[in-house]
Short mmCIF file of C-alpha atoms (C1' of nucleotides) in Angstrom, two decimals:
data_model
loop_
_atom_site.label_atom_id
_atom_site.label_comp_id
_atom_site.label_asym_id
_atom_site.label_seq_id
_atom_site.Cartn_x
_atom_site.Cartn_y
_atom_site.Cartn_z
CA UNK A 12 -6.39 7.55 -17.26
CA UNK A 13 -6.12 11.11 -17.93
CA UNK A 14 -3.12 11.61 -20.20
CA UNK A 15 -4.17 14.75 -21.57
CA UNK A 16 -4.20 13.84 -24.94
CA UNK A 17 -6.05 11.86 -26.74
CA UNK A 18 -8.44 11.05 -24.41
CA UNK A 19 -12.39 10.40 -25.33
CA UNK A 20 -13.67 10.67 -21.45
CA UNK A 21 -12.05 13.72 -21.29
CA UNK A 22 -12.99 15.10 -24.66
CA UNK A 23 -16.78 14.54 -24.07
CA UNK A 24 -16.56 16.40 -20.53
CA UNK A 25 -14.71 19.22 -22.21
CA UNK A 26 -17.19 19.94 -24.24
CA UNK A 27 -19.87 19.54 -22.79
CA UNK A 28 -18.39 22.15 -19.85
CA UNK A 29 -18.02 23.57 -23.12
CA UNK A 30 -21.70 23.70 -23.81
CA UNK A 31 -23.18 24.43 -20.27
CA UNK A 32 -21.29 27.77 -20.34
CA UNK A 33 -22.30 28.98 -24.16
CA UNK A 34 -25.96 27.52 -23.62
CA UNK A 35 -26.18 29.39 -20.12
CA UNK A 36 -24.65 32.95 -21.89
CA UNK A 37 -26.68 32.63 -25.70
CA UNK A 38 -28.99 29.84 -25.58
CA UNK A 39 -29.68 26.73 -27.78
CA UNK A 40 -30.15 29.13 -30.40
CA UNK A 41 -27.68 31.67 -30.01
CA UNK A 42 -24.49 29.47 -30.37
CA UNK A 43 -23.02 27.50 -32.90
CA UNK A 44 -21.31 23.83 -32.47
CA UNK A 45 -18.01 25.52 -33.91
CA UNK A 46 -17.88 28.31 -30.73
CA UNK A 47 -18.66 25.22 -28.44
CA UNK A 48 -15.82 23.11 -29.82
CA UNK A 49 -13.70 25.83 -29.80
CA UNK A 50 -14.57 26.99 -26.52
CA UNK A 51 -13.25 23.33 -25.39
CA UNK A 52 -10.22 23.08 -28.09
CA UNK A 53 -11.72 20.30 -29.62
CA UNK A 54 -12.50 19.24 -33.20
CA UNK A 55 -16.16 20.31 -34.31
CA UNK A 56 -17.01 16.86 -35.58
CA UNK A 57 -16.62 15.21 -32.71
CA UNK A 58 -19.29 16.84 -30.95
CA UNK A 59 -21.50 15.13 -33.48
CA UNK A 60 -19.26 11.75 -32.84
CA UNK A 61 -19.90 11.96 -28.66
CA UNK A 62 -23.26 13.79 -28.65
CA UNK A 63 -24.91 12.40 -31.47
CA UNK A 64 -26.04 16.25 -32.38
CA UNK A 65 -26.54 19.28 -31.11
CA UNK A 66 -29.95 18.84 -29.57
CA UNK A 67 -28.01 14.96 -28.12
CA UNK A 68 -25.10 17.29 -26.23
CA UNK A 69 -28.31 20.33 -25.27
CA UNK A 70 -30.45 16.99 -23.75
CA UNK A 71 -27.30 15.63 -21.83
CA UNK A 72 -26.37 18.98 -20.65
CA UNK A 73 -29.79 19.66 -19.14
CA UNK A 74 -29.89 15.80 -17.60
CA UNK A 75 -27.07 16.55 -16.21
CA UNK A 76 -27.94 19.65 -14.24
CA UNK A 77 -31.24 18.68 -13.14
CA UNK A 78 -30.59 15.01 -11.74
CA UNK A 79 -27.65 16.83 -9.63
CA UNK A 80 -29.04 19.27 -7.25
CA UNK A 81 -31.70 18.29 -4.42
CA UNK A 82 -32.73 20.92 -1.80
CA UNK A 83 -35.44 18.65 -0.16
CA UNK A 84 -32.88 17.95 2.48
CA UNK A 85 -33.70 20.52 5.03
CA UNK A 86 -37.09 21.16 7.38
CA UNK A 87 -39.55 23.59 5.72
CA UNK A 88 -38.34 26.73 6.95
CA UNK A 89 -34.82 25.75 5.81
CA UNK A 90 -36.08 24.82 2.31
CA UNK A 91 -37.37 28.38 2.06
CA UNK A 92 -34.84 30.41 3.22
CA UNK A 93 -32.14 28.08 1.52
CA UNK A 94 -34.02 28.56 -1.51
CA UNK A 95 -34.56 31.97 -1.73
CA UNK A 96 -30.01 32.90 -0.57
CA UNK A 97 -29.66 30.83 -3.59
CA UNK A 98 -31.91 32.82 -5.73
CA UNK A 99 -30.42 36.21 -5.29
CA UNK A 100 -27.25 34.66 -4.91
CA UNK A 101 -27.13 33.18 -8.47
CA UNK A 102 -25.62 35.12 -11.32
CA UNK A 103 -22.75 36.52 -9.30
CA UNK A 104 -19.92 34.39 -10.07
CA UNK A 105 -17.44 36.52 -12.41
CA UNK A 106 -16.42 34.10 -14.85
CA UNK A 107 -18.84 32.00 -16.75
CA UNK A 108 -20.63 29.25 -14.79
CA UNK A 109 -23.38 26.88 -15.97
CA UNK A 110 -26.66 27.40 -15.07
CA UNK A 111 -29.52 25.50 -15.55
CA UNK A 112 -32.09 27.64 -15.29
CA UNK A 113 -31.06 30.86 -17.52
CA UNK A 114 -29.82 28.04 -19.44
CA UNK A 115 -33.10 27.01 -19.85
CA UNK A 116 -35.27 30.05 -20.25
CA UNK A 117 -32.41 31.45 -23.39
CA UNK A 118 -33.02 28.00 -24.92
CA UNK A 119 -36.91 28.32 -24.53
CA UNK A 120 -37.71 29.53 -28.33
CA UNK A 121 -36.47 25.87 -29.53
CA UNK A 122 -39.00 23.58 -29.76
CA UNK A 123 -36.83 20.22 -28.74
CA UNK A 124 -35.46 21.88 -25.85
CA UNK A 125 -38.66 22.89 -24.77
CA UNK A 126 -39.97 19.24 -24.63
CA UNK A 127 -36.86 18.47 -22.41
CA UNK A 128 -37.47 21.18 -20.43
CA UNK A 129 -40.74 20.34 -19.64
CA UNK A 130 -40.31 17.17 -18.87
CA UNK A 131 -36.90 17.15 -16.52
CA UNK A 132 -38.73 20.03 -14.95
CA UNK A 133 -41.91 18.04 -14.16
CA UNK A 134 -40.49 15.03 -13.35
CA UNK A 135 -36.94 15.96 -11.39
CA UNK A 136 -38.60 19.31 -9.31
CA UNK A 137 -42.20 19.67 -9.39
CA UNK A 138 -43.06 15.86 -8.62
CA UNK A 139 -40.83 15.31 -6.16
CA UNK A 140 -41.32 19.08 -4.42
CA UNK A 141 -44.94 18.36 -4.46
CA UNK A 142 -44.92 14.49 -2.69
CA UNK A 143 -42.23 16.61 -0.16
CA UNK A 144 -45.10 19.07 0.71
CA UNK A 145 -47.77 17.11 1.27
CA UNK A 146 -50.77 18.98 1.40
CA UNK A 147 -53.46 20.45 -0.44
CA UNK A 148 -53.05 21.26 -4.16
CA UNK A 149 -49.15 20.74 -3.17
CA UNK A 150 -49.21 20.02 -6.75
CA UNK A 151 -50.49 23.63 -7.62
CA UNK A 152 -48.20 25.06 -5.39
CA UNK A 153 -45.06 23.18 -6.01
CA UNK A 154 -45.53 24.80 -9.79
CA UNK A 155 -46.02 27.83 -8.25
CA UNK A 156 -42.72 27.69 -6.31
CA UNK A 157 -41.01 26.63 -9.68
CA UNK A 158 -43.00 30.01 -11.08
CA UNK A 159 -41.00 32.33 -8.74
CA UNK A 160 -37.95 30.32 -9.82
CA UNK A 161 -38.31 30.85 -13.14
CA UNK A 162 -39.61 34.28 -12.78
CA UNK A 163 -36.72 35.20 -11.28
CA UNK A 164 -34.14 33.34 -13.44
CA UNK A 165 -36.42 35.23 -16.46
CA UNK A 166 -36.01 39.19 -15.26
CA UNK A 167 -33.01 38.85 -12.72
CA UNK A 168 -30.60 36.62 -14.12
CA UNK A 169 -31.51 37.05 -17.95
CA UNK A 170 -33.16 40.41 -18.66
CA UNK A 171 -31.25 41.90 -15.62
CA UNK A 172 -33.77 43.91 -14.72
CA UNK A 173 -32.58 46.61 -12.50
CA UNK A 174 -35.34 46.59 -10.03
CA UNK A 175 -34.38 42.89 -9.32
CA UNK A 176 -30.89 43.50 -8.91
CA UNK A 177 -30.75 46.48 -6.26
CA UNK A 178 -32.08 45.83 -2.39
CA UNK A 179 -31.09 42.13 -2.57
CA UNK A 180 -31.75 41.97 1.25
CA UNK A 181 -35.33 42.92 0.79
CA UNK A 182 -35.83 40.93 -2.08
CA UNK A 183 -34.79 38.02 -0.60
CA UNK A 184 -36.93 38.66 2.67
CA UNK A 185 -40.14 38.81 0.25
CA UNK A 186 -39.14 35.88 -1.75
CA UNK A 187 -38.71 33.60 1.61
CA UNK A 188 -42.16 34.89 2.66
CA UNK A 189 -43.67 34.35 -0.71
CA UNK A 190 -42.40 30.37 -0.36
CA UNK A 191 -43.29 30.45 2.85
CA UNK A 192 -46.69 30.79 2.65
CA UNK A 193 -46.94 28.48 -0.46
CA UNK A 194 -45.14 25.36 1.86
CA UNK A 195 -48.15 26.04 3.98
CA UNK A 196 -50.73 23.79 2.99
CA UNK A 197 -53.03 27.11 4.59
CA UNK A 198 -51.09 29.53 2.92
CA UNK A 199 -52.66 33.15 3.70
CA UNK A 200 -55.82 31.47 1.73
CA UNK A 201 -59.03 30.69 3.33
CA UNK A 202 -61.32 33.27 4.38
CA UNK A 203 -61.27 37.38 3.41
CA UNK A 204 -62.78 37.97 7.19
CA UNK A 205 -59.23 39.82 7.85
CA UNK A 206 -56.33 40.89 5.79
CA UNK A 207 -58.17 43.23 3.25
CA UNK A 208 -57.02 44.57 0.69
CA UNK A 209 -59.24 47.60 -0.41
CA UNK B 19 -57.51 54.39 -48.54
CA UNK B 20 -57.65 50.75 -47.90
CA UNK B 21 -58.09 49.86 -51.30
CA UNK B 22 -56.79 45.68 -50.98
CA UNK B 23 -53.76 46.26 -53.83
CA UNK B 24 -50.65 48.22 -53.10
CA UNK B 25 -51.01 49.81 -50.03
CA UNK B 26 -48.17 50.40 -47.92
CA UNK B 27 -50.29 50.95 -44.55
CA UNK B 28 -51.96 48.13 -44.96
CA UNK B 29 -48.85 46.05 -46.12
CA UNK B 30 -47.35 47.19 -42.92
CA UNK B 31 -49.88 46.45 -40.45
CA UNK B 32 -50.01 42.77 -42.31
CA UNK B 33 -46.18 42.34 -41.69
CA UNK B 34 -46.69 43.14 -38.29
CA UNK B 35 -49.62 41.54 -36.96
CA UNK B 36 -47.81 37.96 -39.09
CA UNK B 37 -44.24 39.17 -37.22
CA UNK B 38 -46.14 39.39 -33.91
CA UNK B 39 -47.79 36.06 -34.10
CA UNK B 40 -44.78 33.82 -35.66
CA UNK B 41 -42.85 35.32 -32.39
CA UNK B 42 -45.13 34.26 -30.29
CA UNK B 43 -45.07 30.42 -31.48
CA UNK B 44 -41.38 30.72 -32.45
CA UNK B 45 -39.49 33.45 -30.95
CA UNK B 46 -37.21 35.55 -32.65
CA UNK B 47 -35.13 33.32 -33.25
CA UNK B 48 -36.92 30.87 -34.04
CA UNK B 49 -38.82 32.34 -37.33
CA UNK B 50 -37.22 33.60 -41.10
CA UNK B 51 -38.11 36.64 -42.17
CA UNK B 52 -39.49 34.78 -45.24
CA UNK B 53 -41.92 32.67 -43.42
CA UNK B 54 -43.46 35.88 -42.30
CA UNK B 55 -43.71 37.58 -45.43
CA UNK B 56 -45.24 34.71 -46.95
CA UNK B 57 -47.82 34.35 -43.45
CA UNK B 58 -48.27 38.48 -44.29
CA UNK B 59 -48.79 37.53 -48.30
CA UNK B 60 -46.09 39.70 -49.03
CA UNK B 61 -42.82 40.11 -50.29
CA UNK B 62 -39.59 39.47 -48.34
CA UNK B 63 -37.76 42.70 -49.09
CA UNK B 64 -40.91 44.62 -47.96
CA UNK B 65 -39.57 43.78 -44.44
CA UNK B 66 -36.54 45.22 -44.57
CA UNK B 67 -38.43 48.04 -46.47
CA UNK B 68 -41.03 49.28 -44.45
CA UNK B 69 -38.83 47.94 -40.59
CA UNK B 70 -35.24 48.55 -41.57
CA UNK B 71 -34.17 45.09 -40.37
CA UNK B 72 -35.99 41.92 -38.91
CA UNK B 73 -34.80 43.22 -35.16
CA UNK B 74 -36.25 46.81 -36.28
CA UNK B 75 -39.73 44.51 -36.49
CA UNK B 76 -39.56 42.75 -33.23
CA UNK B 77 -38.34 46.23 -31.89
CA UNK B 78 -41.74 47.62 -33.56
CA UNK B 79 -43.98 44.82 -32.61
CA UNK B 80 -42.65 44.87 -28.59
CA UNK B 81 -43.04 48.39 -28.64
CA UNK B 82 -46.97 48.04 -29.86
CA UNK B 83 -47.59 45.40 -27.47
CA UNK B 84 -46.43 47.03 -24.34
CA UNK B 85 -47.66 50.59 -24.41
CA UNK B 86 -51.24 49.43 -25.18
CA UNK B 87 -52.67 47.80 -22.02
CA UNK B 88 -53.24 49.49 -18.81
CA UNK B 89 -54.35 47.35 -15.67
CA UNK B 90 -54.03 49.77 -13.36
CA UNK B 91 -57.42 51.83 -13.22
CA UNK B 92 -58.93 49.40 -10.78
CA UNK B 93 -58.76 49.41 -7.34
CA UNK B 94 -56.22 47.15 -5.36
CA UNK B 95 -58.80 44.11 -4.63
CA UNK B 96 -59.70 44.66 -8.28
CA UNK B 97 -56.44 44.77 -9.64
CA UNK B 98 -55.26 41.00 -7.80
CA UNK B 99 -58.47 39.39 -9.48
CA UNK B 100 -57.93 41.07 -12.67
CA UNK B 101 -54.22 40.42 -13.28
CA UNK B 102 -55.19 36.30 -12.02
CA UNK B 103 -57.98 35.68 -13.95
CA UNK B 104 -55.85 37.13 -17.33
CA UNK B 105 -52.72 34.78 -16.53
CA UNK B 106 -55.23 31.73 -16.00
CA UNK B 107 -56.94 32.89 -19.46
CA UNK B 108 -53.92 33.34 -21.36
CA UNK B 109 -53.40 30.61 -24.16
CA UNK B 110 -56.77 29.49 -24.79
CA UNK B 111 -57.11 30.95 -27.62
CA UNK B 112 -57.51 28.44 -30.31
CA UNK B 113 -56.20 30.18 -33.31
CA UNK B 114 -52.90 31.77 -32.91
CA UNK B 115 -52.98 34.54 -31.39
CA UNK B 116 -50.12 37.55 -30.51
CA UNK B 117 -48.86 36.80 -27.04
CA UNK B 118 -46.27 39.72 -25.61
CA UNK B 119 -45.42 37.85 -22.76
CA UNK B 120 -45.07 34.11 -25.18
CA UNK B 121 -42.72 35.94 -27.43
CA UNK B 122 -40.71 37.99 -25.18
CA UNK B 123 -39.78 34.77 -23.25
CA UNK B 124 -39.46 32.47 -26.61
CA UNK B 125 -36.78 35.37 -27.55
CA UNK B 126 -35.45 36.15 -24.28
CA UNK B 127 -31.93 33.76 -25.93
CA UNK B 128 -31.76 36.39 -28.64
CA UNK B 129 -28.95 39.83 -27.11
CA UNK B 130 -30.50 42.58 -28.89
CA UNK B 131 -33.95 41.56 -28.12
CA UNK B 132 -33.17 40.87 -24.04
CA UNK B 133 -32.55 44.45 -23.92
CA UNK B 134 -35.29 45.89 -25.67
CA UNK B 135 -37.43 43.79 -23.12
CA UNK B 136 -35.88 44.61 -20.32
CA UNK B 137 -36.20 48.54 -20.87
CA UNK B 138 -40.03 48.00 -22.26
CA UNK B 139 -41.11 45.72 -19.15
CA UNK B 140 -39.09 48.05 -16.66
CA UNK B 141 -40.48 52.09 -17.95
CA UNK B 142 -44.02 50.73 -19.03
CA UNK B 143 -44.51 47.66 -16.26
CA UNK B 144 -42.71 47.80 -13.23
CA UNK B 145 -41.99 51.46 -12.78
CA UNK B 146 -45.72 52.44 -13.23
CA UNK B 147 -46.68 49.59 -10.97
CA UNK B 148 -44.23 50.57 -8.09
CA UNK B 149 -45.67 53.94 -8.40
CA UNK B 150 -48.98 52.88 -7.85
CA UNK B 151 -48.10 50.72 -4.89
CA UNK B 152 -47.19 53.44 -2.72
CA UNK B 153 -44.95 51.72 -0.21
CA UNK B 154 -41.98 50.38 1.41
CA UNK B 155 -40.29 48.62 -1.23
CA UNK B 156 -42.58 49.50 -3.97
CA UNK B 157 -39.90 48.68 -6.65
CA UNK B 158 -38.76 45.19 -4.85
CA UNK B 159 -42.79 44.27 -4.85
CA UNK B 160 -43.87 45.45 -8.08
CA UNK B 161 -40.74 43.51 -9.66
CA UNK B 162 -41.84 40.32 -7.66
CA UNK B 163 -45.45 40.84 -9.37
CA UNK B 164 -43.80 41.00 -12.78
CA UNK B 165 -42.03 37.82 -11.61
CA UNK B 166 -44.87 35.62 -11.08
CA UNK B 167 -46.44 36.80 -14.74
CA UNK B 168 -43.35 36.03 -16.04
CA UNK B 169 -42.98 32.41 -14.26
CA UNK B 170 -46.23 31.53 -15.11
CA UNK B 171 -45.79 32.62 -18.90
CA UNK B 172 -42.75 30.26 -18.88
CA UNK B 173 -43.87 27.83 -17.20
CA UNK B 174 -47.84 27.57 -18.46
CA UNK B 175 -47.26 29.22 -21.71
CA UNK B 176 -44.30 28.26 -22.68
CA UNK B 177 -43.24 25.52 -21.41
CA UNK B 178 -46.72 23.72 -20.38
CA UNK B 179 -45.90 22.37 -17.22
CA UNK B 180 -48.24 19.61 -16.69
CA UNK B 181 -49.09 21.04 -13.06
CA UNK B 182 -49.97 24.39 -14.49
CA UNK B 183 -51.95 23.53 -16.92
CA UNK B 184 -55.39 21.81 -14.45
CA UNK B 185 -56.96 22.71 -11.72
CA UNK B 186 -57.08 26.33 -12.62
CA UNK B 187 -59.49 27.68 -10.41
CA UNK B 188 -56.98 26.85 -7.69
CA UNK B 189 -54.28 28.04 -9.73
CA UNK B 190 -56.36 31.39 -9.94
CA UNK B 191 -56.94 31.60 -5.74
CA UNK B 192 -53.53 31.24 -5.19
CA UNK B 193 -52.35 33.69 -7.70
CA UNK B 194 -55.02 36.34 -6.32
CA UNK B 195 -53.37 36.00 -2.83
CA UNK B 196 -50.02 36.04 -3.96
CA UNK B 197 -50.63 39.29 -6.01
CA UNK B 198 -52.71 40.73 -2.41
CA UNK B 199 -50.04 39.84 -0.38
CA UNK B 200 -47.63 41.84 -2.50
CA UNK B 201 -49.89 44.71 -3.45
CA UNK B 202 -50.06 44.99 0.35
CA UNK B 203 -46.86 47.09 1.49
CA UNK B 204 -46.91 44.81 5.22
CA UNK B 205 -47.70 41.78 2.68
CA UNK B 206 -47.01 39.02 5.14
CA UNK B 207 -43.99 40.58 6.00
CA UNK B 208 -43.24 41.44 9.45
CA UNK B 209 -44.54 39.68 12.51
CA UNK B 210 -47.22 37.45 12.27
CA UNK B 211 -51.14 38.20 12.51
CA UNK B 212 -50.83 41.64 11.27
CA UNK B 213 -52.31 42.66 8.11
CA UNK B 214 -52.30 46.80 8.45
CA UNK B 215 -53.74 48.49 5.44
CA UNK B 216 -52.65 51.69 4.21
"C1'" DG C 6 -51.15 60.57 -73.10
"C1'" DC C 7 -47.02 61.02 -70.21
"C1'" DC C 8 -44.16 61.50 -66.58
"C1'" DT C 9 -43.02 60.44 -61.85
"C1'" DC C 10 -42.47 58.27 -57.80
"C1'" DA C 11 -44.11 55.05 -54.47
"C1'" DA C 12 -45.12 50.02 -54.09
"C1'" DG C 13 -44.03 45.51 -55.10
"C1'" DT C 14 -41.05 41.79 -57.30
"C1'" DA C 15 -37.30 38.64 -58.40
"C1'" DA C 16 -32.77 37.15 -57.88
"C1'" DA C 17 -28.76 37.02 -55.96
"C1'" DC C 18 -25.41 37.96 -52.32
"C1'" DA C 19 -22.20 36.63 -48.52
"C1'" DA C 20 -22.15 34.34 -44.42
"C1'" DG C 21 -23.40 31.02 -41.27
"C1'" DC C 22 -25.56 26.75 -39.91
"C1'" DG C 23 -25.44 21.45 -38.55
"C1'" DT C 24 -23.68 17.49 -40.31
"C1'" DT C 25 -20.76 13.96 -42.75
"C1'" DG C 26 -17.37 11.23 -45.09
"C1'" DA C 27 -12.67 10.25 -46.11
"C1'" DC C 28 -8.32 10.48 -44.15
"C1'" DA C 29 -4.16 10.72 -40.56
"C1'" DC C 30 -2.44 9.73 -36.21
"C1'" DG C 31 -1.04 6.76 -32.18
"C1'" DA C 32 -1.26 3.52 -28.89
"C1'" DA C 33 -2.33 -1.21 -27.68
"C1'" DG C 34 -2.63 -6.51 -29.08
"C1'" DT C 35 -0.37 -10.33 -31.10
"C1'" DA D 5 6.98 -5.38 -36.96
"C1'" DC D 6 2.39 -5.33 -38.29
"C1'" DT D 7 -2.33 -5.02 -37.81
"C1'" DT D 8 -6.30 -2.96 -35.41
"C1'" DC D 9 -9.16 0.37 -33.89
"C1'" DG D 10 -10.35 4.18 -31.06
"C1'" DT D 11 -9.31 9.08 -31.47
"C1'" DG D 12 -8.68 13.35 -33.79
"C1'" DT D 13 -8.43 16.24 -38.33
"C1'" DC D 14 -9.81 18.39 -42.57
"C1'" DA D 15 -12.68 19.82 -46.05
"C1'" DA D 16 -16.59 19.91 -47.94
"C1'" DC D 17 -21.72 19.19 -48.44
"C1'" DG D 18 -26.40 21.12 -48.72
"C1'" DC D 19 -29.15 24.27 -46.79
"C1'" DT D 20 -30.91 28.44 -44.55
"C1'" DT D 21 -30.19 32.94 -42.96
"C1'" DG D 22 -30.79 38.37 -43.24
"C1'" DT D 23 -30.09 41.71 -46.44
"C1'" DT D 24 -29.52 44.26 -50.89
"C1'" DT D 25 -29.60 45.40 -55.64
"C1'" DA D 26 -31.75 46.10 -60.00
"C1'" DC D 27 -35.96 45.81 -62.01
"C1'" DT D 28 -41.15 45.96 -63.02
"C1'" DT D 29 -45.68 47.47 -61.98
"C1'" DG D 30 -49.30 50.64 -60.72
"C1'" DA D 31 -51.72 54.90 -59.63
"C1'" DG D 32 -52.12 59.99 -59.50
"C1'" DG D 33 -50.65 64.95 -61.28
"C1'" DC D 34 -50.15 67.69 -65.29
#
DNA sequence: GCCTCAAGTAAACAAGCGTTGACACGAAGT
DNA sequence: ACTTCGTGTCAACGCTTGTTTACTTGAGGC
């Protein structure tokens, strides 16, 4: 099957490796089909043959990525601390990787890829994270999990902001807290009788 | 002095105020220089004129943005309820309106513009907030405030995620006692029950 | 009036973009 | 051997991009 050469299944997975890595480093925006189809020594018209377009091989690239990961797996206290290692874990592989989410938030001036953002975020992380916990607004506060996500993806992994990328031990203590009390149904809401803050 | 006709002052402050609000919707990327001399009713060379170069602009209209609000005169409580109730508010507006936060994330694909951000949000946000914290791991906790604007200007603004776009005064209570329990330098952390204030 | 310089205009530049159609190759089917 | 068709190549299309150059217009100083 693969010989190498001249082969289509292994043409369309080159580049859309390809495309992961360039969309993850410049955005939907930022790079060109040529750099792609270089980047995966392949002819730039058959992106357009395999992918349809540019926005087809930026869709398939995203479905890809979000129908492959699930982190529901664990208890509640797992989720949370597995969630926030691989937080300040991500963005320290040397060579380039594909990530969804800076992916994502570089490619978030283009109006298509916005609309598939929204919805493979809705439908493949916030629905499903909010029937897993099962409480009050778990709808607000799956979103709000995804916010902390994104947040970081947005000023760690993008705008490497320096504040976020010193004291990873404490920021990863204060981001499992911070999920912590949003699995709660509770929370740290309900009455102001204790806990001020003044 | 403002006399309507040839008026460079005036001309500028048009191209800026139409820059500011076409990166908002678009992102920097995501808008010509001659669609915003023709929102600004001016000519396209006045641009590169009176701002050097269409990243000499954004530079400009960042800069504007960031050194002219101040959220920090209230007291802690105060500050939590203030800095909620303006991320639930945000994007309401009907008429287009200039969003920092909109357009820094709809450009965050663009290089040059990532690190303008970055140095803006860090000098004039986070490093004035972690000052006014006044605790352990004032920079970690200030950053992690940042983060949740951020996520929810993604996410909400951006984005609009389904989830964050109802049930707002929930969305608002949870936000407020996120914000608290990062303001507050114990903040959930530590063992459980205690809520020391400084 | 006249001169001068800032303010505004028009047109073109060079480069890049996504996309497409016509063509060459190469292996499999008969 | 010859046809067939999936695969890959090449060159160009039309369009948009940011930027610049040469030019025209307008208002104030003398």
């Amino acid at each position: 099957m693969t010989k190498g050469k001249r082969n289509a299944e292994a043409t369309q997975a080159a580049i859309l490796v390809a495309a992961q890595n360039a969309f993850t480093e410049h955005g939907f925006d930022g790079v060109g089909v040529r750099e792609i189809a270089a980047a995966a020594n392949v002819n730039v018209a058959l992106v357009n043959r395999y992918f349809g377009s540019k926005q087809g091989l930026f869709n398939e690239a995203i479905a890809r990525a979000i129908s492959a990961q699930n982190l529901l797996s664990a208890n509640r206290l797992e989720f949370c601390k597995q969630l926030a290692a691989q937080l300040v874990a991500s963005g320290t592989a040397a060579d380039p990787t594909f990530d969804p989410a800076r992916a994502m938030i570089r490619s978030a001036g283009n109006l298509q890829a916005e609309e598939v953002m929204r919805s493979a975020l809705e439908d493949h992380f916030v629905s499903p994270l909010a029937d897993w916990l099962e409480g009050d607004d778990a709808s607000v506060r799956s979103a709000l999990i995804l916010t902390l996500v994104a947040g970081v993806a947005v000023l760690r992994d993008v705008l490497r902001l320096p504040s976020l990328r010193m004291e990873d031990g404490e920021l990863e203590k204060r981001l499992e807290t911070l999920f912590a009390s949003l699995v709660d149904p509770a929370g740290g809401l309900g009455d102001v009788g204790k806990s001020d803050v003044a």
